Tab-separated table of C-alpha atoms (C1' of nucleotides) in Angstrom:
chain	number	residue	atom	x	y	z
A	8	UNK	CA	42.865	-113.441	-8.750
A	9	UNK	CA	45.763	-111.419	-9.949
A	10	UNK	CA	48.156	-113.777	-11.684
A	11	UNK	CA	51.256	-114.740	-9.723
A	12	UNK	CA	53.021	-111.861	-11.438
A	13	UNK	CA	56.146	-112.299	-9.405
A	14	UNK	CA	57.311	-109.072	-10.868
A	15	UNK	CA	56.500	-107.638	-14.226
A	16	UNK	CA	60.166	-107.594	-15.086
A	17	UNK	CA	60.429	-103.998	-16.142
A	18	UNK	CA	57.326	-103.274	-14.027
A	19	UNK	CA	55.607	-101.754	-17.001
A	20	UNK	CA	52.978	-102.427	-19.551
A	21	UNK	CA	50.666	-100.359	-17.458
A	22	UNK	CA	50.080	-96.724	-18.077
A	23	UNK	CA	48.790	-96.231	-14.553
A	24	UNK	CA	52.268	-97.240	-13.480
A	25	UNK	CA	53.842	-94.813	-15.922
A	26	UNK	CA	51.828	-91.962	-14.485
A	27	UNK	CA	52.636	-93.184	-10.989
A	28	UNK	CA	56.330	-93.107	-11.783
A	29	UNK	CA	56.154	-89.504	-12.892
A	30	UNK	CA	54.278	-88.449	-9.778
A	31	UNK	CA	56.644	-90.361	-7.527
A	32	UNK	CA	59.764	-89.091	-9.257
A	33	UNK	CA	58.462	-85.542	-8.881
A	34	UNK	CA	57.641	-86.087	-5.210
A	35	UNK	CA	61.062	-87.594	-4.610
A	36	UNK	CA	62.820	-84.708	-6.320
A	37	UNK	CA	60.795	-82.163	-4.380
A	38	UNK	CA	61.652	-83.911	-1.136
A	39	UNK	CA	65.329	-84.177	-2.008
A	40	UNK	CA	65.791	-80.654	-3.291
A	41	UNK	CA	63.520	-78.653	-1.000
A	42	UNK	CA	65.927	-78.386	1.953
A	43	UNK	CA	68.630	-76.831	-0.201
A	44	UNK	CA	66.284	-74.250	-1.661
A	45	UNK	CA	64.675	-73.390	1.625
A	46	UNK	CA	67.969	-73.163	3.428
A	47	UNK	CA	69.324	-70.833	0.775
A	48	UNK	CA	66.270	-68.674	0.206
A	49	UNK	CA	64.304	-68.944	3.379
A	50	UNK	CA	61.221	-69.621	1.274
A	51	UNK	CA	59.497	-72.718	-0.023
A	52	UNK	CA	60.257	-74.599	-3.214
A	53	UNK	CA	57.081	-73.226	-4.776
A	54	UNK	CA	58.342	-69.691	-4.169
A	55	UNK	CA	61.583	-70.546	-5.936
A	56	UNK	CA	59.687	-71.260	-9.119
A	57	UNK	CA	58.097	-67.826	-8.995
A	58	UNK	CA	61.425	-66.143	-8.337
A	59	UNK	CA	63.075	-68.078	-11.136
A	60	UNK	CA	60.406	-67.081	-13.636
A	61	UNK	CA	60.686	-63.456	-12.612
A	62	UNK	CA	64.460	-63.500	-12.863
A	63	UNK	CA	64.234	-64.862	-16.396
A	64	UNK	CA	61.701	-62.296	-17.549
A	65	UNK	CA	62.548	-58.980	-19.171
A	66	UNK	CA	62.499	-56.265	-16.539
A	67	UNK	CA	62.410	-58.970	-13.897
A	68	UNK	CA	58.687	-58.669	-13.702
A	69	UNK	CA	55.527	-60.428	-14.840
A	70	UNK	CA	51.831	-59.827	-14.657
A	71	UNK	CA	50.072	-61.637	-11.851
A	72	UNK	CA	47.816	-63.346	-14.359
A	73	UNK	CA	50.709	-64.657	-16.413
A	74	UNK	CA	52.550	-65.861	-13.366
A	75	UNK	CA	49.422	-67.590	-12.222
A	76	UNK	CA	49.058	-69.436	-15.526
A	77	UNK	CA	52.740	-70.347	-15.746
A	78	UNK	CA	53.001	-71.691	-12.222
A	79	UNK	CA	49.638	-73.414	-12.188
A	80	UNK	CA	48.649	-71.602	-9.017
A	81	UNK	CA	45.171	-70.126	-8.869
A	82	UNK	CA	45.042	-66.325	-8.944
A	83	UNK	CA	44.270	-66.368	-5.265
A	84	UNK	CA	47.095	-68.762	-4.473
A	85	UNK	CA	49.473	-66.558	-6.388
A	86	UNK	CA	48.304	-63.425	-4.597
A	87	UNK	CA	49.247	-64.986	-1.301
A	88	UNK	CA	52.521	-66.358	-2.582
A	89	UNK	CA	53.539	-62.893	-3.771
A	90	UNK	CA	52.428	-61.502	-0.411
A	91	UNK	CA	54.995	-63.761	1.207
A	92	UNK	CA	57.698	-62.719	-1.247
A	93	UNK	CA	56.968	-59.079	-0.468
A	94	UNK	CA	57.161	-59.790	3.239
A	95	UNK	CA	60.557	-61.382	2.626
A	96	UNK	CA	61.632	-58.314	0.567
A	97	UNK	CA	62.329	-60.513	-2.435
A	98	UNK	CA	59.662	-58.965	-4.671
A	99	UNK	CA	57.336	-55.991	-4.831
A	100	UNK	CA	54.090	-55.219	-6.612
A	101	UNK	CA	53.799	-52.467	-9.191
A	102	UNK	CA	50.706	-51.165	-10.929
A	103	UNK	CA	50.542	-51.812	-14.627
A	104	UNK	CA	50.592	-48.388	-16.292
A	105	UNK	CA	48.708	-49.438	-19.416
A	106	UNK	CA	45.919	-51.245	-17.571
A	107	UNK	CA	45.376	-50.138	-14.062
A	108	UNK	CA	43.457	-53.223	-13.098
A	109	UNK	CA	46.625	-55.241	-13.480
A	110	UNK	CA	49.622	-55.678	-11.240
A	111	UNK	CA	53.186	-56.709	-11.871
A	112	UNK	CA	55.193	-58.789	-9.488
A	113	UNK	CA	58.728	-57.425	-9.690
A	114	UNK	CA	61.918	-58.850	-8.292
A	115	UNK	CA	63.832	-56.628	-5.890
A	116	UNK	CA	67.575	-56.236	-6.252
A	117	UNK	CA	67.962	-58.520	-3.292
A	118	UNK	CA	65.426	-60.934	-4.712
A	119	UNK	CA	67.418	-61.296	-7.889
A	120	UNK	CA	70.709	-61.837	-6.076
A	121	UNK	CA	69.150	-64.426	-3.805
A	122	UNK	CA	67.596	-66.196	-6.752
A	123	UNK	CA	70.914	-66.434	-8.565
A	124	UNK	CA	72.547	-67.800	-5.434
A	125	UNK	CA	69.725	-70.271	-4.982
A	126	UNK	CA	70.156	-71.363	-8.592
A	127	UNK	CA	73.792	-72.194	-8.062
A	128	UNK	CA	73.014	-74.135	-4.952
A	129	UNK	CA	70.123	-75.832	-6.727
A	130	UNK	CA	72.358	-76.829	-9.607
A	131	UNK	CA	74.842	-78.428	-7.246
A	132	UNK	CA	72.107	-80.275	-5.381
A	133	UNK	CA	70.679	-81.538	-8.649
A	134	UNK	CA	74.087	-82.653	-9.862
A	135	UNK	CA	74.565	-84.594	-6.644
A	136	UNK	CA	71.098	-86.101	-6.895
A	137	UNK	CA	71.363	-87.204	-10.501
A	138	UNK	CA	74.952	-88.396	-10.301
A	139	UNK	CA	75.366	-91.854	-11.741
A	140	UNK	CA	71.753	-92.361	-12.735
A	141	UNK	CA	71.766	-91.544	-16.432
A	142	UNK	CA	74.186	-91.327	-19.288
A	143	UNK	CA	74.350	-87.966	-21.013
A	144	UNK	CA	72.384	-89.359	-23.932
A	145	UNK	CA	69.711	-90.749	-21.638
A	146	UNK	CA	69.332	-87.432	-19.932
A	147	UNK	CA	68.769	-85.704	-23.246
A	148	UNK	CA	66.290	-88.365	-24.257
A	149	UNK	CA	64.405	-88.099	-20.975
A	150	UNK	CA	64.155	-84.339	-21.338
A	151	UNK	CA	62.958	-84.694	-24.902
A	152	UNK	CA	60.170	-87.095	-23.935
A	153	UNK	CA	59.154	-85.148	-20.860
A	154	UNK	CA	58.960	-81.954	-22.816
A	155	UNK	CA	56.431	-83.490	-25.164
A	156	UNK	CA	54.362	-84.651	-22.227
A	157	UNK	CA	54.619	-81.346	-20.410
A	158	UNK	CA	53.622	-79.446	-23.543
A	159	UNK	CA	50.543	-81.652	-23.808
A	160	UNK	CA	49.332	-81.482	-20.217
A	161	UNK	CA	50.643	-78.117	-19.028
A	162	UNK	CA	51.518	-75.939	-22.013
A	163	UNK	CA	51.242	-72.677	-20.067
A	164	UNK	CA	54.342	-73.669	-18.134
A	165	UNK	CA	56.383	-73.796	-21.323
A	166	UNK	CA	57.037	-70.121	-21.755
A	167	UNK	CA	59.995	-70.031	-19.458
A	168	UNK	CA	62.053	-72.739	-21.071
A	169	UNK	CA	60.804	-72.179	-24.590
A	170	UNK	CA	61.639	-68.484	-24.817
A	171	UNK	CA	63.985	-67.557	-22.028
A	172	UNK	CA	64.514	-63.909	-22.655
A	173	UNK	CA	64.539	-63.383	-26.358
A	174	UNK	CA	61.442	-62.488	-28.263
A	175	UNK	CA	62.984	-60.155	-30.784
A	176	UNK	CA	63.802	-61.020	-34.365
B	19	UNK	CA	73.073	-56.739	-15.071
B	20	UNK	CA	72.040	-60.105	-16.321
B	21	UNK	CA	73.920	-60.872	-19.500
B	22	UNK	CA	71.869	-61.009	-22.691
B	23	UNK	CA	71.741	-64.737	-22.033
B	24	UNK	CA	70.288	-65.829	-25.332
B	25	UNK	CA	70.325	-69.213	-23.645
B	26	UNK	CA	70.445	-72.791	-24.787
B	27	UNK	CA	68.324	-73.015	-27.915
B	28	UNK	CA	66.695	-76.393	-27.431
B	29	UNK	CA	65.955	-75.366	-23.863
B	30	UNK	CA	67.962	-78.308	-22.618
B	31	UNK	CA	71.465	-78.975	-21.540
B	32	UNK	CA	70.343	-77.598	-18.255
B	33	UNK	CA	69.511	-79.942	-15.463
B	34	UNK	CA	67.421	-77.326	-13.720
B	35	UNK	CA	65.213	-77.466	-16.776
B	36	UNK	CA	65.109	-81.243	-16.669
B	37	UNK	CA	63.917	-81.177	-13.065
B	38	UNK	CA	61.459	-78.442	-13.965
B	39	UNK	CA	60.024	-80.586	-16.734
B	40	UNK	CA	59.401	-83.456	-14.356
B	41	UNK	CA	57.680	-81.228	-11.819
B	42	UNK	CA	55.588	-79.559	-14.504
B	43	UNK	CA	54.644	-82.820	-16.182
B	44	UNK	CA	53.551	-84.179	-12.817
B	45	UNK	CA	51.557	-81.047	-12.028
B	46	UNK	CA	49.926	-81.175	-15.449
B	47	UNK	CA	48.988	-84.823	-15.047
B	48	UNK	CA	47.581	-84.214	-11.593
B	49	UNK	CA	45.504	-81.352	-12.885
B	50	UNK	CA	44.280	-83.327	-15.886
B	51	UNK	CA	43.465	-86.530	-14.052
B	52	UNK	CA	42.168	-85.256	-10.722
B	53	UNK	CA	38.623	-84.454	-11.854
B	54	UNK	CA	38.072	-88.002	-13.102
B	55	UNK	CA	39.286	-89.543	-9.872
B	56	UNK	CA	37.400	-87.185	-7.647
B	57	UNK	CA	34.215	-87.504	-9.627
B	58	UNK	CA	34.420	-91.264	-9.433
B	59	UNK	CA	35.559	-91.681	-5.848
B	60	UNK	CA	34.431	-88.536	-4.119
B	61	UNK	CA	37.904	-88.230	-2.650
B	62	UNK	CA	41.107	-86.498	-3.654
B	63	UNK	CA	43.809	-87.831	-5.937
B	64	UNK	CA	46.061	-88.351	-2.938
B	65	UNK	CA	43.428	-90.630	-1.419
B	66	UNK	CA	43.360	-92.662	-4.608
B	67	UNK	CA	46.997	-93.560	-4.165
B	68	UNK	CA	46.298	-94.883	-0.689
B	69	UNK	CA	43.316	-96.880	-1.894
B	70	UNK	CA	45.303	-98.279	-4.806
B	71	UNK	CA	48.119	-99.420	-2.560
B	72	UNK	CA	45.677	-101.061	-0.182
B	73	UNK	CA	43.861	-102.805	-3.010
B	74	UNK	CA	47.143	-104.230	-4.260
B	75	UNK	CA	48.236	-105.484	-0.856
B	76	UNK	CA	47.549	-108.954	0.529
B	77	UNK	CA	44.476	-108.827	2.739
B	78	UNK	CA	43.757	-105.385	1.378
B	79	UNK	CA	45.497	-103.867	4.327
B	80	UNK	CA	48.758	-102.196	5.247
B	81	UNK	CA	50.360	-100.902	8.401
B	82	UNK	CA	50.036	-97.170	8.894
B	83	UNK	CA	53.802	-96.866	9.034
B	84	UNK	CA	54.307	-98.661	5.746
B	85	UNK	CA	51.610	-96.666	4.036
B	86	UNK	CA	53.208	-93.524	5.335
B	87	UNK	CA	56.590	-94.452	3.886
B	88	UNK	CA	55.170	-95.603	0.553
B	89	UNK	CA	53.036	-92.536	-0.025
B	90	UNK	CA	55.557	-90.046	1.286
B	91	UNK	CA	52.996	-88.605	3.688
B	92	UNK	CA	54.122	-87.929	7.231
B	93	UNK	CA	52.617	-90.248	9.858
B	94	UNK	CA	50.383	-87.444	10.940
B	95	UNK	CA	49.305	-86.628	7.407
B	96	UNK	CA	48.482	-90.263	6.844
B	97	UNK	CA	46.458	-90.467	10.046
B	98	UNK	CA	44.239	-87.701	8.801
B	99	UNK	CA	44.005	-89.125	5.295
B	100	UNK	CA	42.834	-92.455	6.697
B	101	UNK	CA	40.388	-90.581	8.934
B	102	UNK	CA	38.807	-89.210	5.780
B	103	UNK	CA	38.695	-92.637	4.154
B	104	UNK	CA	36.964	-94.013	7.237
B	105	UNK	CA	34.466	-91.159	7.165
B	106	UNK	CA	33.766	-92.053	3.530
B	107	UNK	CA	33.374	-95.753	4.500
B	108	UNK	CA	36.129	-96.730	2.069
B	109	UNK	CA	38.523	-98.046	4.718
B	110	UNK	CA	38.619	-98.981	8.398
B	111	UNK	CA	41.326	-99.277	11.017
B	112	UNK	CA	42.191	-102.573	12.685
B	113	UNK	CA	44.563	-103.225	15.542
B	114	UNK	CA	47.614	-105.235	14.694
B	115	UNK	CA	47.331	-108.467	16.693
B	116	UNK	CA	51.050	-109.111	16.921
B	117	UNK	CA	51.981	-105.598	18.013
B	118	UNK	CA	49.220	-103.701	19.664
B	119	UNK	CA	50.877	-100.356	19.168
B	120	UNK	CA	50.334	-100.730	15.454
B	121	UNK	CA	47.277	-100.209	13.296
B	122	UNK	CA	46.272	-101.511	9.907
B	123	UNK	CA	44.363	-99.491	7.399
B	124	UNK	CA	42.016	-101.951	5.715
B	125	UNK	CA	39.898	-101.504	2.634
B	126	UNK	CA	36.168	-102.054	3.084
B	127	UNK	CA	34.244	-104.108	0.570
B	128	UNK	CA	32.870	-100.893	-0.808
B	129	UNK	CA	36.299	-99.310	-0.777
B	130	UNK	CA	37.688	-102.069	-2.943
B	131	UNK	CA	34.831	-101.910	-5.434
B	132	UNK	CA	35.138	-98.151	-5.702
B	133	UNK	CA	38.864	-98.411	-6.191
B	134	UNK	CA	38.496	-100.887	-9.025
B	135	UNK	CA	35.926	-98.639	-10.670
B	136	UNK	CA	38.172	-95.645	-10.204
B	137	UNK	CA	41.034	-97.571	-11.800
B	138	UNK	CA	39.032	-98.251	-14.917
B	139	UNK	CA	38.011	-94.652	-15.200
B	140	UNK	CA	41.593	-93.597	-14.488
B	141	UNK	CA	42.913	-95.859	-17.221
B	142	UNK	CA	40.540	-94.351	-19.756
B	143	UNK	CA	41.448	-90.830	-18.718
B	144	UNK	CA	45.130	-91.642	-19.002
B	145	UNK	CA	44.667	-93.221	-22.408
B	146	UNK	CA	42.893	-90.095	-23.592
B	147	UNK	CA	45.566	-87.864	-22.099
B	148	UNK	CA	48.524	-89.723	-23.553
B	149	UNK	CA	46.967	-90.393	-26.935
B	150	UNK	CA	49.255	-89.410	-29.765
B	151	UNK	CA	52.134	-88.211	-27.620
B	152	UNK	CA	54.477	-91.185	-27.643
B	153	UNK	CA	55.181	-94.243	-29.679
B	154	UNK	CA	54.919	-97.523	-27.802
B	155	UNK	CA	58.689	-97.776	-27.720
B	156	UNK	CA	59.054	-94.271	-26.376
B	157	UNK	CA	56.590	-94.998	-23.628
B	158	UNK	CA	58.578	-98.016	-22.559
B	159	UNK	CA	61.781	-96.022	-22.674
B	160	UNK	CA	60.283	-93.186	-20.643
B	161	UNK	CA	59.090	-95.602	-17.994
B	162	UNK	CA	62.468	-97.266	-17.871
B	163	UNK	CA	64.285	-93.995	-17.303
B	164	UNK	CA	61.764	-92.699	-14.809
B	165	UNK	CA	61.939	-95.864	-12.823
B	166	UNK	CA	65.649	-95.424	-12.350
B	167	UNK	CA	65.107	-91.878	-11.175
B	168	UNK	CA	62.236	-92.789	-8.883
B	169	UNK	CA	64.257	-95.613	-7.345
B	170	UNK	CA	67.031	-93.145	-6.607
B	171	UNK	CA	64.987	-90.342	-5.085
B	172	UNK	CA	61.993	-92.147	-3.616
B	173	UNK	CA	62.763	-95.850	-3.231
B	174	UNK	CA	60.114	-96.437	-0.573
B	175	UNK	CA	57.454	-95.855	-3.197
B	176	UNK	CA	58.722	-98.772	-5.239
B	177	UNK	CA	57.115	-101.566	-3.288
B	178	UNK	CA	53.823	-101.334	-5.076
B	179	UNK	CA	55.080	-101.725	-8.594
B	180	UNK	CA	58.096	-103.881	-7.835
B	181	UNK	CA	56.318	-106.575	-5.845
B	182	UNK	CA	52.615	-106.349	-6.464
B	183	UNK	CA	51.289	-109.039	-4.233
B	184	UNK	CA	53.935	-111.668	-3.710
B	185	UNK	CA	56.457	-111.652	-0.926
B	186	UNK	CA	56.665	-115.361	-0.202
B	187	UNK	CA	59.183	-117.891	-1.318
C	30	DT	C1'	63.415	-95.762	26.367
C	31	DA	C1'	61.979	-96.272	21.884
C	32	DA	C1'	58.457	-97.328	18.175
C	33	DG	C1'	53.784	-96.585	16.438
C	34	DA	C1'	50.129	-93.665	16.056
C	35	DT	C1'	47.552	-89.653	17.131
C	36	DT	C1'	46.487	-84.686	18.470
C	37	DG	C1'	47.302	-79.401	18.564
C	38	DA	C1'	49.018	-75.439	16.219
C	39	DG	C1'	50.445	-73.340	12.143
C	40	DT	C1'	51.045	-72.873	6.857
C	41	DA	C1'	49.810	-72.979	1.982
C	42	DA	C1'	46.712	-74.143	-1.081
C	43	DT	C1'	41.692	-74.103	-2.875
C	44	DC	C1'	36.813	-72.191	-4.202
C	45	DA	C1'	33.401	-68.646	-4.014
C	46	DA	C1'	32.439	-63.978	-3.371
C	47	DT	C1'	34.006	-59.144	-3.848
C	48	DC	C1'	36.120	-54.777	-5.424
C	49	DT	C1'	38.124	-52.044	-9.172
C	50	DT	C1'	39.003	-50.711	-13.680
C	51	DT	C1'	37.966	-51.477	-18.682
D	15	DA	C1'	29.131	-56.708	-18.179
D	16	DA	C1'	33.915	-58.796	-18.060
D	17	DA	C1'	38.868	-59.020	-16.740
D	18	DG	C1'	42.354	-58.572	-13.066
D	19	DA	C1'	43.318	-59.088	-8.519
D	20	DT	C1'	42.220	-59.699	-3.767
D	21	DT	C1'	39.748	-61.400	0.573
D	22	DG	C1'	37.017	-64.884	3.596
D	23	DA	C1'	36.154	-69.545	4.667
D	24	DT	C1'	37.680	-74.215	4.243
D	25	DT	C1'	40.869	-78.116	3.407
D	26	DA	C1'	45.091	-80.883	3.571
D	27	DC	C1'	49.255	-80.883	4.755
D	28	DT	C1'	53.513	-80.098	8.099
D	29	DC	C1'	56.200	-80.115	12.696
D	30	DA	C1'	56.308	-80.696	17.621
D	31	DA	C1'	54.307	-82.675	21.527
D	32	DT	C1'	51.737	-86.582	23.487
D	33	DC	C1'	49.808	-91.122	24.585
D	34	DT	C1'	50.308	-96.146	24.492
D	35	DT	C1'	52.462	-100.495	24.139
D	36	DA	C1'	57.042	-103.293	23.541
DNA sequence: TAAGATTGAGTAATCAATCTTT
DNA sequence: AAAGATTGATTACTCAATCTTA
């Protein structure tokens, strides 16, 4: 009984569709960009996020708990992800001196170099992927809107882009 | 050796960040909306996408191959997903009469009812999640931009929203 | 011989239970 | 006790190999 609806011209009016578009755009980007990251790093796209957050943190390290919150992985998922990074000699664990229950994940020298290389490659891949899709103004607008959404549904992830490295006055 | 890198103040200007925002927004939405879907349907959020596509297709069925392309699952991943839907009595397989290599995944009566119920619940959850974030105009603009991106990086997914039910002249 | 779908083996996530330090 | 992190068992995916029909 759906009306003929030959095509809701802009295919909108439906928030289910809006959410669908976000999920599909994310899946498409993951699919498009994963090969570049994995070829460069030898690890999965998920691992790249961890490495990137470490490389942007002071001392190139973060508490397991914080990394877990920022990435959205469960503590157990993060434990295993860091296991793999250690096996690949991209990161190591260190005990937290002030609270010996805690552990830091710390980037190795090699891990940091690889991450920077992967970033350059990633940037090129993204440039190629986004070429011709948006005007500069549209890109800024898209980022502005997405940031509001992200801050609403996943605020823990914000730390990295909100305060890159500076916390001081 | 990393430079002080005080970084771009509005956290933008960087396409890596733009991609990150999309991935994080999608992860946040998945996390926020999954409980509602799973509570209603007893199946995962991924399964909901399959059910939704079937419910919007003529005859409530789709070829395995098409469903695989539209969802972005591999053929093998889709086989197992449909196995689970069959186990839950939400869908069944049918042989394709015109090409007996092929199989249709077909919604059961119950599967269609459950999907419609899940949609209503989903809509409410989405309304609650998005409340107060965007103006109506911003929502339209966001969808417009995302659609362009989705069409570029994952065009196979478009079928559902671009041509809901009509394919005939 | 290729297309469509499935199966076997392996990987990365989850939840629930556990161990250690506070 | 409670917080931080890990381990054991399970789930949902992937790739490569296979079976069936065109």
